[in-house]
mmCIF file of C-alpha atoms in Angstrom:
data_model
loop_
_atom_site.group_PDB
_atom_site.id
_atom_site.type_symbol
_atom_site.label_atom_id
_atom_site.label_comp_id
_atom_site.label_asym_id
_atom_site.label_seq_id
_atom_site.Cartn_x
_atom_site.Cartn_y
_atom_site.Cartn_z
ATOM 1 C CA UNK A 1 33.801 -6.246 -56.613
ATOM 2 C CA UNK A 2 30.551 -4.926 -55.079
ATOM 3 C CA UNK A 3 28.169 -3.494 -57.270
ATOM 4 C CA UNK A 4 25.746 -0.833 -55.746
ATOM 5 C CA UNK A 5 22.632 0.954 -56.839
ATOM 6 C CA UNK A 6 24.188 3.714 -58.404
ATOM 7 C CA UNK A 7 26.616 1.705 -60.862
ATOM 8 C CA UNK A 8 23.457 1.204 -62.291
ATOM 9 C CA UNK A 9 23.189 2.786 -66.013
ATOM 10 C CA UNK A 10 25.023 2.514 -69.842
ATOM 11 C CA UNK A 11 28.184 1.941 -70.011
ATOM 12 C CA UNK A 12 30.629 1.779 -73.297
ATOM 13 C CA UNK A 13 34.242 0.893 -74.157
ATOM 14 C CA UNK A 14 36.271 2.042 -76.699
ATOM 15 C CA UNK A 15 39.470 0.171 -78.106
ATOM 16 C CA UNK A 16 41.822 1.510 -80.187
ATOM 17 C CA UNK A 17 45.296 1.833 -81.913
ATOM 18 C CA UNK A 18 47.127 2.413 -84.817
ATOM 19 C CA UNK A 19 45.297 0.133 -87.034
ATOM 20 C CA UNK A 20 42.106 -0.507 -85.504
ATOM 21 C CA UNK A 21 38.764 0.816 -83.612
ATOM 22 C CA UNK A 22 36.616 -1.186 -82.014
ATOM 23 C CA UNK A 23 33.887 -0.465 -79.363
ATOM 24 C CA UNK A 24 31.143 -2.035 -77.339
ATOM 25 C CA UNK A 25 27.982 -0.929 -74.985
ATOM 26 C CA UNK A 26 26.238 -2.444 -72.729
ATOM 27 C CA UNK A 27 24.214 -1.439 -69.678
ATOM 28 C CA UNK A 28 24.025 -2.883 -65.955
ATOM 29 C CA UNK A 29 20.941 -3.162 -64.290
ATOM 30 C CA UNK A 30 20.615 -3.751 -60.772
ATOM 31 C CA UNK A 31 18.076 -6.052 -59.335
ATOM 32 C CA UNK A 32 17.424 -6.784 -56.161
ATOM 33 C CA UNK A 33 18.027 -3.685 -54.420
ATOM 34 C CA UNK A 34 14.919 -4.138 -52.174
ATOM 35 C CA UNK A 35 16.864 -7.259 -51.193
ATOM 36 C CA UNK A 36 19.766 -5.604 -49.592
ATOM 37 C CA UNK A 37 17.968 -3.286 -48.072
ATOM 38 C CA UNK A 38 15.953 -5.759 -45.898
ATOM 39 C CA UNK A 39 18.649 -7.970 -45.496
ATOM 40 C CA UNK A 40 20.637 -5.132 -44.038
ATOM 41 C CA UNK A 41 18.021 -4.054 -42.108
ATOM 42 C CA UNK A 42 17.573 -7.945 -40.704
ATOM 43 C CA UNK A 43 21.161 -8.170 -39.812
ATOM 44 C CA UNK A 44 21.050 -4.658 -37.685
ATOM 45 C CA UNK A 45 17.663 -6.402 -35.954
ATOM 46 C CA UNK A 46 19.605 -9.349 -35.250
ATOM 47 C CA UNK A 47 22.329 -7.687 -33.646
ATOM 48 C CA UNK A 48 20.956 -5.210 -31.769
ATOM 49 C CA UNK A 49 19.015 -8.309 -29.896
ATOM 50 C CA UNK A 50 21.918 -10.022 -29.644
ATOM 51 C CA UNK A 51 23.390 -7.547 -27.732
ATOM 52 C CA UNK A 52 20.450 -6.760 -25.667
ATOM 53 C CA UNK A 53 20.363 -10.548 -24.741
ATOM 54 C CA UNK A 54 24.250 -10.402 -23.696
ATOM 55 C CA UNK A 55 23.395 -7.263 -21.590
ATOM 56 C CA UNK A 56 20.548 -8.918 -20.242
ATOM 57 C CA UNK A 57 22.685 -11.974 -19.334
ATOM 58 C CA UNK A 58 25.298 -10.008 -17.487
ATOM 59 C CA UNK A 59 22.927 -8.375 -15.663
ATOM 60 C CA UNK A 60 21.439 -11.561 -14.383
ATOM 61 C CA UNK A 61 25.071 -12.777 -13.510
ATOM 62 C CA UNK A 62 26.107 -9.841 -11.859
ATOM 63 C CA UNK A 63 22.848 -9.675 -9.680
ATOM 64 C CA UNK A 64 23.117 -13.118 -9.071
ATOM 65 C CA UNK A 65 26.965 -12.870 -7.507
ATOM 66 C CA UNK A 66 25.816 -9.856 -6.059
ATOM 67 C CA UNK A 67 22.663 -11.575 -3.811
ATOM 68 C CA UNK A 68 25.113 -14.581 -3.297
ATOM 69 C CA UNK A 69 27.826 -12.592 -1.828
ATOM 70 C CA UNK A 70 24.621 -10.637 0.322
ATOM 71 C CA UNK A 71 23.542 -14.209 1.684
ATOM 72 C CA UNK A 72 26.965 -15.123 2.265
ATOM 73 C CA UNK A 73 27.416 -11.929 4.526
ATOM 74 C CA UNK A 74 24.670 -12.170 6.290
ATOM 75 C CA UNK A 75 25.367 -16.136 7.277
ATOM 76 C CA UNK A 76 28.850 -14.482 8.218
ATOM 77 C CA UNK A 77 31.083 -16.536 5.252
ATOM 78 C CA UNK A 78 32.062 -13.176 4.058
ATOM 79 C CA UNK A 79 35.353 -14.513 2.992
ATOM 80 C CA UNK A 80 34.117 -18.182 1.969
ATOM 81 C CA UNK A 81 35.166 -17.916 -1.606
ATOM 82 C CA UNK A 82 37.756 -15.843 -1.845
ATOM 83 C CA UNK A 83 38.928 -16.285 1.568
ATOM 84 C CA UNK A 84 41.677 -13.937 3.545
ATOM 85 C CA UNK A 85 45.165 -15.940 3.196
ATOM 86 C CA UNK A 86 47.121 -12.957 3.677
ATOM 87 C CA UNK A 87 45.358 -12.764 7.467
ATOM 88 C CA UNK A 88 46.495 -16.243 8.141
ATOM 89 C CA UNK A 89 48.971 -16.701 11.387
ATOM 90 C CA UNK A 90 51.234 -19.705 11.065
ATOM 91 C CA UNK A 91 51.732 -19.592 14.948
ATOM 92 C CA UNK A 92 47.993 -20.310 15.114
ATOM 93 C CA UNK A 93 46.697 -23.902 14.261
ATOM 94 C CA UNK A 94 44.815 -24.145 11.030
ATOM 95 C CA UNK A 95 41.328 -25.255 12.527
ATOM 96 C CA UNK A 96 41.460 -22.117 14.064
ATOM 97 C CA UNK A 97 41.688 -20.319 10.759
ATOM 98 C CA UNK A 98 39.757 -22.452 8.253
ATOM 99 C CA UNK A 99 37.508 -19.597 7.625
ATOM 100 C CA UNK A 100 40.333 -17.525 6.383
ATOM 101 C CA UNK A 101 41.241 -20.407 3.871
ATOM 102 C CA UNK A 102 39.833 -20.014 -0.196
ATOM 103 C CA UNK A 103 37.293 -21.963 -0.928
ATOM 104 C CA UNK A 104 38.332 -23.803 -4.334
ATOM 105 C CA UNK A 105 35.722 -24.257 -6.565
ATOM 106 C CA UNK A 106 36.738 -27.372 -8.570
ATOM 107 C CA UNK A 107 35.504 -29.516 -5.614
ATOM 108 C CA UNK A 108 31.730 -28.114 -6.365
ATOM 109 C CA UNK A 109 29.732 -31.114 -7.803
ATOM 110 C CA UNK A 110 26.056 -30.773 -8.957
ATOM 111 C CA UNK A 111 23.489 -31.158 -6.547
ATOM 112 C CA UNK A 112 21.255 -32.402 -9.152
ATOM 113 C CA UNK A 113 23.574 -35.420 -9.468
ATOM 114 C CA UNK A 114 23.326 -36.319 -5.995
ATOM 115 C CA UNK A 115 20.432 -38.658 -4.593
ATOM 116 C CA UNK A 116 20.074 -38.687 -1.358
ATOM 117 C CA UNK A 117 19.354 -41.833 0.963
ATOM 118 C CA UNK A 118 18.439 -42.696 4.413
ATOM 119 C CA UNK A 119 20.406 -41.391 7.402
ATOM 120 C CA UNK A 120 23.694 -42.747 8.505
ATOM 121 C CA UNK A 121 23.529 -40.070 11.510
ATOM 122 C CA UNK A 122 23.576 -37.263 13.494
ATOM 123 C CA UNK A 123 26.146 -34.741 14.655
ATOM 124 C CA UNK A 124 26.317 -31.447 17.186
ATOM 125 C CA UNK A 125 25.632 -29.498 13.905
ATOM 126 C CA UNK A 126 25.527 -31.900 11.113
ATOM 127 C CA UNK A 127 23.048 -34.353 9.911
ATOM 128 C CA UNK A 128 25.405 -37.402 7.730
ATOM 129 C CA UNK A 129 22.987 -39.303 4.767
ATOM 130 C CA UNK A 130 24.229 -42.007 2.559
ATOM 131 C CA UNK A 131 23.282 -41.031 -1.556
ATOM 132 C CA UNK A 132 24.377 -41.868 -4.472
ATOM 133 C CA UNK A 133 26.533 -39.613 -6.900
ATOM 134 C CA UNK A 134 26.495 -40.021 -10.359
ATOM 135 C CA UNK A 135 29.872 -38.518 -12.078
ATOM 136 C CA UNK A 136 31.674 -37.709 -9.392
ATOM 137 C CA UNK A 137 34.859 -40.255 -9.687
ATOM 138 C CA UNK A 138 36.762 -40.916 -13.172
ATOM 139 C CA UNK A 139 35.211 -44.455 -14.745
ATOM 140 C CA UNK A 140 32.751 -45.350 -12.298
ATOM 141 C CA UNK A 141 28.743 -44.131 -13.160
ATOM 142 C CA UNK A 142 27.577 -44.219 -9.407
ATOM 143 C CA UNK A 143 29.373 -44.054 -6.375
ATOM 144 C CA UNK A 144 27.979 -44.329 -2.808
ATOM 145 C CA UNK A 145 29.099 -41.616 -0.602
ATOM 146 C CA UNK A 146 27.751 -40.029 2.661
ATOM 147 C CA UNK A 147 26.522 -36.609 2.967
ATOM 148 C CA UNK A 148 27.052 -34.325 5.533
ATOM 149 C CA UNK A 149 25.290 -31.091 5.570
ATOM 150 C CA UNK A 150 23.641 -29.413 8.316
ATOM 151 C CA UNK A 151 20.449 -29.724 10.259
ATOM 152 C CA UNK A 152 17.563 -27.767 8.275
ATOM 153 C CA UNK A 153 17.090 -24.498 9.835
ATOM 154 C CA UNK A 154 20.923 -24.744 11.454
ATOM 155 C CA UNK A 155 22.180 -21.699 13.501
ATOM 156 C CA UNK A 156 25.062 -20.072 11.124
ATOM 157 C CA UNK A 157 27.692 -21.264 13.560
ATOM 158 C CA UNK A 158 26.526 -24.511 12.906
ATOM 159 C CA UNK A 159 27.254 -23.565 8.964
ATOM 160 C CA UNK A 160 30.391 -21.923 9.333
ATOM 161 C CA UNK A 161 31.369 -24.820 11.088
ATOM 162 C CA UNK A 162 30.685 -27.228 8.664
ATOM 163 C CA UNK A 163 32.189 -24.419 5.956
ATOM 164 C CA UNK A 164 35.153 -24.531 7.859
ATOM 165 C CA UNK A 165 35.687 -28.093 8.158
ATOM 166 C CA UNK A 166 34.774 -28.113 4.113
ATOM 167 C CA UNK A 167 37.833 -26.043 3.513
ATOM 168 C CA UNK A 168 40.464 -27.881 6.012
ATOM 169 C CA UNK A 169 39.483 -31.142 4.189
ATOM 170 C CA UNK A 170 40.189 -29.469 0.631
ATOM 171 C CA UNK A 171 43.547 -27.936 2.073
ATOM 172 C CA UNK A 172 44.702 -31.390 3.683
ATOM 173 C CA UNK A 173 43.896 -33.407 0.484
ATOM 174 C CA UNK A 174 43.803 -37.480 0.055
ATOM 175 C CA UNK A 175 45.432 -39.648 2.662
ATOM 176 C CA UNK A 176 45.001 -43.231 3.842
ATOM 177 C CA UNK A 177 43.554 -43.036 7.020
ATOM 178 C CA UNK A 178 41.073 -40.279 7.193
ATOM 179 C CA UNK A 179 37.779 -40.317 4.951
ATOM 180 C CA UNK A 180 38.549 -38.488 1.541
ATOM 181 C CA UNK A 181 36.112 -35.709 0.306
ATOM 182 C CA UNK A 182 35.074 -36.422 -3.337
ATOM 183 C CA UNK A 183 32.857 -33.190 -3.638
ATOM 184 C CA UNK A 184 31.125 -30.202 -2.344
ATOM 185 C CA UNK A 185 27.909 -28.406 -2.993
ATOM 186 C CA UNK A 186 27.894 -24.911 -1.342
ATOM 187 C CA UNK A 187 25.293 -23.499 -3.965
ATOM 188 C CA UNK A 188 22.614 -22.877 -1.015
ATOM 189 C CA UNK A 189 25.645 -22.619 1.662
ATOM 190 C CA UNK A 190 24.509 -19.272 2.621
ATOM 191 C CA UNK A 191 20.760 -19.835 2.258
ATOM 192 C CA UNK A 192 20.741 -22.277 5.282
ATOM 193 C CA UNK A 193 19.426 -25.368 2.797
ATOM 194 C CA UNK A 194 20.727 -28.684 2.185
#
């Protein structure tokens, strides 16, 4: 039961029957009523910056997807994400149409796990490094891998290029003879940035 301010006062009780009368008073007193006022008034506080935080936080996101998906445009990967499969032409080879392929995001790995080596080589758009990636296969700490990513300052043909061959290698998946991509990290795709 909840008591509040205004139960406050006397209060009696009367028994009776046949053969008997009995009664008893007594009186309730209410302390501590400054107590639930600032404790109500905390909580509202509390919430009310809690939600301005969460606004504040989708705000952030939402401008955040929203300058990505500018970049993106602008480096012409409009449909790098989310791609366009329903454009696809199956009379047309793939290579031709990587760009209309989704990009799945379970292949993005953490730039800050990647450490980055000396040069292995150099392509017509691409530069390849060896590094070391922490994380990025099951039971095994460190793994070496080679890097490709493109030239610093690389024309955006040169990035779409090396988008599109990003997504054909996701789309073909593990096999024998050809080298197996373990990760990707498009996070600065769009900004032209290794």
């Amino acid at each position: 039961m909840l008591v509040k301010p205004e139960n406050e006062g006397k209060y009696s009780c009367v028994v009776k029957n046949r053969l008997y009368e009995d009664s008893a008073e007594g009186s309730v007193t209410i302390t501590g009523k400054e107590d639930f006022s600032i404790i109500l008034a905390a909580s509202i506080v509390v919430c009310v910056i809690g939600i301005v935080v969460l606004v504040i936080v989708l705000i952030v996101k939402v401008r955040k997807q929203r300058k990505l998906q500018e970049e993106l445009n602008l480096a012409g990967l409009a449909n790098f994400e989310k791609g366009a499969v329903d454009s696809i032409n199956p009379e047309l080879p793939l290579d031709e149409q990587a760009d209309l392929l989704p990009y799945d995001q379970t292949w993005e790995f953490s730039r800050e796990k990647l450490v980055l080596g000396k040069q292995l080589g150099v392509g017509a758009f691409g530069v390849v490094m060896k590094a070391e990636a922490y994380g990025i296969v099951d039971n095994e700490e460190k793994t070496t891998v080679a890097v490709k990513m493109v030239k610093s300052g690389a024309d955006r043909s040169f990035i779409k290029a090396l988008a599109s061959e990003l997504k054909i290698m996701i789309h073909l998946g593990k096999h024998l003879n050809v080298v197996n991509l373990l990760g990707a990290s498009t996070r600065n795709l769009a900004k032209r940035a290794h």
